[in-house]
Amino acid sequence: MFSRLPWRRRSGPEDAGWGQLAASLDLSRIDRAQVAGLVGLDEMALLEPAFAYDGVAGVTCYLFAHRERLDARSGKQLLATSCLLVSKDSISAASWRAFPKVHEVMSSLAASRTGAQLLDFPDDPLFAERVTVVAREAAAVRAALTAPVRRLVSRAVAGSQERSLTVGEGSILLGIVSDQVELAEAQGLLSSTLSLHTVLQAQAGFHSRW
């Protein structure tokens, strides 16, 4: 797996913190319109700056933040800090989403809004206690969520913040929603998406040979 990427914590204004991140991880600054087109967001919802990472062959990762929604209790603006990985090759036969375990009824409602269903993992009760996975093609996704993948997914969405992971045929989107830009988590988001991509692509390549 990928080791923790080098990181320096923010020590000044937010934009300066992004600058430190870009320098330490060899990121390229990009126009936010490019990210908006990829994730289907209004360009005005995206915050400046946005960056791309091309350090791994066949993939491009985008680090960015955007306005998510207003908090129902406090009325504060919530922000999402995200990493989007786009792969030239297929990494998943079916789309699925994972997030920290919440109340069963709430999870079912979230799944039904998109026509998906909750997946059960009776052979991995620890994973089932920590993570909720929803998908439309249950059998295909359950087969893809092997033990190595489940370990990475659990680490990716673990934590006290509101996290979510969405995997598509050629993309991985991992994000954290809170009341601030989670700059100090950016390198972890990048590491998690790259590690998950490595395992999923290896599995996809193996199955395509048979």
mmCIF file of C-alpha atoms in Angstrom:
data_model
loop_
_atom_site.group_PDB
_atom_site.id
_atom_site.type_symbol
_atom_site.label_atom_id
_atom_site.label_comp_id
_atom_site.label_asym_id
_atom_site.label_seq_id
_atom_site.Cartn_x
_atom_site.Cartn_y
_atom_site.Cartn_z
ATOM 1 C CA MET A 1 0.000 0.000 0.000
ATOM 2 C CA PHE A 2 0.970 3.614 -0.211
ATOM 3 C CA SER A 3 2.884 4.959 2.759
ATOM 4 C CA ARG A 4 1.824 8.200 4.383
ATOM 5 C CA LEU A 5 2.690 10.977 2.009
ATOM 6 C CA PRO A 6 4.881 13.807 3.310
ATOM 7 C CA TRP A 7 2.854 16.528 4.993
ATOM 8 C CA ARG A 8 3.305 19.838 6.735
ATOM 9 C CA ARG A 9 0.471 21.277 8.800
ATOM 10 C CA ARG A 10 -0.957 24.666 8.078
ATOM 11 C CA SER A 11 0.885 27.475 9.832
ATOM 12 C CA GLY A 12 -0.669 30.513 8.235
ATOM 13 C CA PRO A 13 -3.662 31.625 6.162
ATOM 14 C CA GLU A 14 -5.656 28.890 4.465
ATOM 15 C CA ASP A 15 -4.337 29.624 0.992
ATOM 16 C CA ALA A 16 -0.770 29.473 2.316
ATOM 17 C CA GLY A 17 -1.611 26.068 3.789
ATOM 18 C CA TRP A 18 -2.739 24.816 0.395
ATOM 19 C CA GLY A 19 0.493 26.182 -1.034
ATOM 20 C CA GLN A 20 2.505 24.131 1.433
ATOM 21 C CA LEU A 21 0.467 21.073 0.542
ATOM 22 C CA ALA A 22 1.049 21.597 -3.167
ATOM 23 C CA ALA A 23 4.791 21.958 -2.677
ATOM 24 C CA SER A 24 5.142 18.908 -0.426
ATOM 25 C CA LEU A 25 3.041 16.592 -2.616
ATOM 26 C CA ASP A 26 4.035 17.975 -6.033
ATOM 27 C CA LEU A 27 0.504 19.114 -6.854
ATOM 28 C CA SER A 28 -0.421 21.283 -9.819
ATOM 29 C CA ARG A 29 -2.906 24.094 -9.339
ATOM 30 C CA ILE A 30 -5.873 23.864 -11.711
ATOM 31 C CA ASP A 31 -8.953 25.905 -12.556
ATOM 32 C CA ARG A 32 -11.901 25.011 -10.330
ATOM 33 C CA ALA A 33 -14.106 24.794 -13.434
ATOM 34 C CA GLN A 34 -12.223 21.627 -14.364
ATOM 35 C CA VAL A 35 -13.200 20.002 -11.068
ATOM 36 C CA ALA A 36 -16.777 21.288 -11.291
ATOM 37 C CA GLY A 37 -17.229 19.481 -14.584
ATOM 38 C CA LEU A 38 -15.915 16.221 -13.182
ATOM 39 C CA VAL A 39 -18.042 16.116 -10.039
ATOM 40 C CA GLY A 40 -21.159 17.822 -11.384
ATOM 41 C CA LEU A 41 -21.037 20.842 -9.078
ATOM 42 C CA ASP A 42 -21.778 24.474 -9.721
ATOM 43 C CA GLU A 43 -18.434 26.203 -10.147
ATOM 44 C CA MET A 44 -19.434 28.841 -7.604
ATOM 45 C CA ALA A 45 -19.831 26.162 -4.915
ATOM 46 C CA LEU A 46 -16.156 25.259 -5.232
ATOM 47 C CA LEU A 47 -13.585 27.049 -3.116
ATOM 48 C CA GLU A 48 -10.225 28.220 -4.360
ATOM 49 C CA PRO A 49 -7.724 26.706 -4.849
ATOM 50 C CA ALA A 50 -8.010 23.250 -6.463
ATOM 51 C CA PHE A 51 -5.128 20.922 -7.313
ATOM 52 C CA ALA A 52 -4.294 17.878 -9.422
ATOM 53 C CA TYR A 53 -1.853 15.048 -8.682
ATOM 54 C CA ASP A 54 -0.368 13.017 -11.549
ATOM 55 C CA GLY A 55 2.252 11.038 -9.661
ATOM 56 C CA VAL A 56 0.811 7.615 -10.470
ATOM 57 C CA ALA A 57 0.558 6.317 -14.030
ATOM 58 C CA GLY A 58 -2.948 5.997 -15.413
ATOM 59 C CA VAL A 59 -4.716 8.116 -12.798
ATOM 60 C CA THR A 60 -5.257 11.764 -11.916
ATOM 61 C CA CYS A 61 -6.281 12.855 -8.432
ATOM 62 C CA TYR A 62 -8.018 16.141 -7.690
ATOM 63 C CA LEU A 63 -7.939 17.777 -4.254
ATOM 64 C CA PHE A 64 -10.569 20.439 -3.650
ATOM 65 C CA ALA A 65 -13.132 21.859 -1.226
ATOM 66 C CA HIS A 66 -16.681 23.040 -1.801
ATOM 67 C CA ARG A 67 -19.741 24.332 0.008
ATOM 68 C CA GLU A 68 -21.880 21.355 0.992
ATOM 69 C CA ARG A 69 -25.028 22.465 2.879
ATOM 70 C CA LEU A 70 -26.213 24.338 5.947
ATOM 71 C CA ASP A 71 -26.069 22.471 9.236
ATOM 72 C CA ALA A 72 -29.628 21.651 10.323
ATOM 73 C CA ARG A 73 -28.935 22.477 13.962
ATOM 74 C CA SER A 74 -26.523 25.399 13.929
ATOM 75 C CA GLY A 75 -27.335 26.894 10.530
ATOM 76 C CA LYS A 76 -23.603 27.055 9.784
ATOM 77 C CA GLN A 77 -22.266 26.487 6.301
ATOM 78 C CA LEU A 78 -20.762 23.017 6.035
ATOM 79 C CA LEU A 79 -17.824 22.398 3.738
ATOM 80 C CA ALA A 80 -16.618 19.235 2.016
ATOM 81 C CA THR A 81 -12.899 18.549 1.609
ATOM 82 C CA SER A 82 -12.495 15.888 -1.069
ATOM 83 C CA CYS A 83 -10.164 13.853 -3.224
ATOM 84 C CA LEU A 84 -11.413 12.591 -6.589
ATOM 85 C CA LEU A 85 -9.406 9.910 -8.377
ATOM 86 C CA VAL A 86 -10.085 9.397 -12.079
ATOM 87 C CA SER A 87 -8.650 6.261 -13.661
ATOM 88 C CA LYS A 88 -8.042 5.553 -17.331
ATOM 89 C CA ASP A 89 -8.907 1.912 -16.699
ATOM 90 C CA SER A 90 -11.961 0.328 -15.115
ATOM 91 C CA ILE A 91 -11.641 -0.311 -11.391
ATOM 92 C CA SER A 92 -15.133 -1.494 -10.453
ATOM 93 C CA ALA A 93 -17.816 -3.418 -12.306
ATOM 94 C CA ALA A 94 -20.552 -1.674 -10.301
ATOM 95 C CA SER A 95 -20.921 1.577 -8.378
ATOM 96 C CA TRP A 96 -21.203 1.668 -4.596
ATOM 97 C CA ARG A 97 -21.020 4.047 -1.650
ATOM 98 C CA ALA A 98 -19.673 3.615 1.880
ATOM 99 C CA PHE A 99 -19.920 5.794 4.983
ATOM 100 C CA PRO A 100 -19.623 5.412 8.773
ATOM 101 C CA LYS A 101 -22.304 3.257 10.356
ATOM 102 C CA VAL A 102 -25.449 5.172 11.240
ATOM 103 C CA HIS A 103 -28.911 4.163 12.397
ATOM 104 C CA GLU A 104 -30.291 1.305 10.294
ATOM 105 C CA VAL A 105 -33.458 3.185 9.349
ATOM 106 C CA MET A 106 -31.501 6.264 8.237
ATOM 107 C CA SER A 107 -29.167 4.065 6.193
ATOM 108 C CA SER A 108 -32.120 2.370 4.504
ATOM 109 C CA LEU A 109 -33.668 5.726 3.648
ATOM 110 C CA ALA A 110 -30.393 7.000 2.193
ATOM 111 C CA ALA A 111 -30.106 3.866 0.071
ATOM 112 C CA SER A 112 -33.717 3.893 -1.141
ATOM 113 C CA ARG A 113 -33.428 7.489 -2.399
ATOM 114 C CA THR A 114 -31.030 6.250 -5.089
ATOM 115 C CA GLY A 115 -32.672 2.889 -5.711
ATOM 116 C CA ALA A 116 -29.846 1.103 -3.890
ATOM 117 C CA GLN A 117 -29.894 -1.391 -1.050
ATOM 118 C CA LEU A 118 -27.910 -1.978 2.119
ATOM 119 C CA LEU A 119 -25.273 -4.679 1.822
ATOM 120 C CA ASP A 120 -24.712 -7.129 4.639
ATOM 121 C CA PHE A 121 -21.351 -8.727 5.483
ATOM 122 C CA PRO A 122 -22.088 -11.621 7.864
ATOM 123 C CA ASP A 123 -18.536 -12.957 7.543
ATOM 124 C CA ASP A 124 -17.011 -9.663 8.720
ATOM 125 C CA PRO A 125 -19.020 -8.441 11.718
ATOM 126 C CA LEU A 126 -16.405 -5.834 12.701
ATOM 127 C CA PHE A 127 -16.645 -4.184 9.279
ATOM 128 C CA ALA A 128 -20.439 -4.396 9.407
ATOM 129 C CA GLU A 129 -20.430 -2.616 12.791
ATOM 130 C CA ARG A 130 -18.313 0.256 11.505
ATOM 131 C CA VAL A 131 -19.292 0.796 7.865
ATOM 132 C CA THR A 132 -22.508 1.041 5.844
ATOM 133 C CA VAL A 133 -22.289 0.093 2.164
ATOM 134 C CA VAL A 134 -25.084 0.779 -0.317
ATOM 135 C CA ALA A 135 -25.269 -0.377 -3.939
ATOM 136 C CA ARG A 136 -27.722 -1.315 -6.664
ATOM 137 C CA GLU A 137 -25.829 -4.376 -7.864
ATOM 138 C CA ALA A 138 -25.383 -6.081 -4.532
ATOM 139 C CA ALA A 139 -23.802 -9.339 -5.693
ATOM 140 C CA ALA A 140 -21.135 -7.667 -7.836
ATOM 141 C CA VAL A 141 -20.206 -5.137 -5.148
ATOM 142 C CA ARG A 142 -20.126 -7.710 -2.375
ATOM 143 C CA ALA A 143 -17.731 -9.791 -4.480
ATOM 144 C CA ALA A 144 -15.498 -6.747 -5.044
ATOM 145 C CA LEU A 145 -15.362 -5.940 -1.343
ATOM 146 C CA THR A 146 -12.765 -8.533 -0.476
ATOM 147 C CA ALA A 147 -11.024 -8.487 2.912
ATOM 148 C CA PRO A 148 -8.186 -6.178 1.707
ATOM 149 C CA VAL A 149 -10.709 -3.765 0.191
ATOM 150 C CA ARG A 150 -12.867 -3.779 3.330
ATOM 151 C CA ARG A 151 -9.852 -2.914 5.471
ATOM 152 C CA LEU A 152 -9.035 0.085 3.272
ATOM 153 C CA VAL A 153 -12.662 1.204 3.159
ATOM 154 C CA SER A 154 -12.939 1.001 6.937
ATOM 155 C CA ARG A 155 -9.838 3.151 7.374
ATOM 156 C CA ALA A 156 -10.986 5.634 4.748
ATOM 157 C CA VAL A 157 -14.340 6.397 6.368
ATOM 158 C CA ALA A 158 -13.285 5.977 10.002
ATOM 159 C CA GLY A 159 -13.251 9.036 12.245
ATOM 160 C CA SER A 160 -15.574 11.399 14.023
ATOM 161 C CA GLN A 161 -16.200 13.564 10.974
ATOM 162 C CA GLU A 162 -18.885 12.919 8.384
ATOM 163 C CA ARG A 163 -17.059 10.937 5.718
ATOM 164 C CA SER A 164 -18.246 9.260 2.545
ATOM 165 C CA LEU A 165 -16.668 7.141 -0.164
ATOM 166 C CA THR A 166 -18.144 6.698 -3.631
ATOM 167 C CA VAL A 167 -16.666 4.231 -6.125
ATOM 168 C CA GLY A 168 -17.652 4.150 -9.798
ATOM 169 C CA GLU A 169 -16.432 2.266 -12.825
ATOM 170 C CA GLY A 170 -13.412 4.525 -13.241
ATOM 171 C CA SER A 171 -13.432 6.851 -10.259
ATOM 172 C CA ILE A 172 -13.124 7.106 -6.482
ATOM 173 C CA LEU A 173 -14.431 10.073 -4.502
ATOM 174 C CA LEU A 174 -13.546 10.373 -0.815
ATOM 175 C CA GLY A 175 -14.686 13.354 1.201
ATOM 176 C CA ILE A 176 -15.051 14.813 4.685
ATOM 177 C CA VAL A 177 -17.848 17.214 5.622
ATOM 178 C CA SER A 178 -17.334 19.616 8.545
ATOM 179 C CA ASP A 179 -17.618 23.294 9.386
ATOM 180 C CA GLN A 180 -14.167 24.057 7.963
ATOM 181 C CA VAL A 181 -11.803 23.029 5.186
ATOM 182 C CA GLU A 182 -10.004 19.966 6.567
ATOM 183 C CA LEU A 183 -6.633 20.839 5.131
ATOM 184 C CA ALA A 184 -4.757 18.631 7.561
ATOM 185 C CA GLU A 185 -6.695 15.612 6.237
ATOM 186 C CA ALA A 186 -5.923 16.230 2.570
ATOM 187 C CA GLN A 187 -2.853 14.022 2.363
ATOM 188 C CA GLY A 188 -4.765 11.198 4.061
ATOM 189 C CA LEU A 189 -7.553 11.494 1.510
ATOM 190 C CA LEU A 190 -5.015 11.268 -1.291
ATOM 191 C CA SER A 191 -3.238 8.265 0.244
ATOM 192 C CA SER A 192 -6.514 6.424 0.856
ATOM 193 C CA THR A 193 -7.824 6.887 -2.674
ATOM 194 C CA LEU A 194 -4.530 5.792 -4.231
ATOM 195 C CA SER A 195 -4.308 2.692 -2.028
ATOM 196 C CA LEU A 196 -7.893 1.704 -2.732
ATOM 197 C CA HIS A 197 -7.372 2.224 -6.456
ATOM 198 C CA THR A 198 -4.342 -0.081 -6.422
ATOM 199 C CA VAL A 199 -6.271 -2.968 -4.845
ATOM 200 C CA LEU A 200 -9.460 -2.508 -6.879
ATOM 201 C CA GLN A 201 -7.582 -2.249 -10.163
ATOM 202 C CA ALA A 202 -5.542 -5.342 -9.335
ATOM 203 C CA GLN A 203 -8.753 -7.265 -8.650
ATOM 204 C CA ALA A 204 -10.386 -5.968 -11.846
ATOM 205 C CA GLY A 205 -7.327 -6.984 -13.859
ATOM 206 C CA PHE A 206 -7.296 -10.439 -12.328
ATOM 207 C CA HIS A 207 -10.964 -11.104 -13.095
ATOM 208 C CA SER A 208 -10.628 -9.800 -16.668
ATOM 209 C CA ARG A 209 -8.104 -12.525 -17.407
ATOM 210 C CA TRP A 210 -10.614 -15.243 -16.618
#
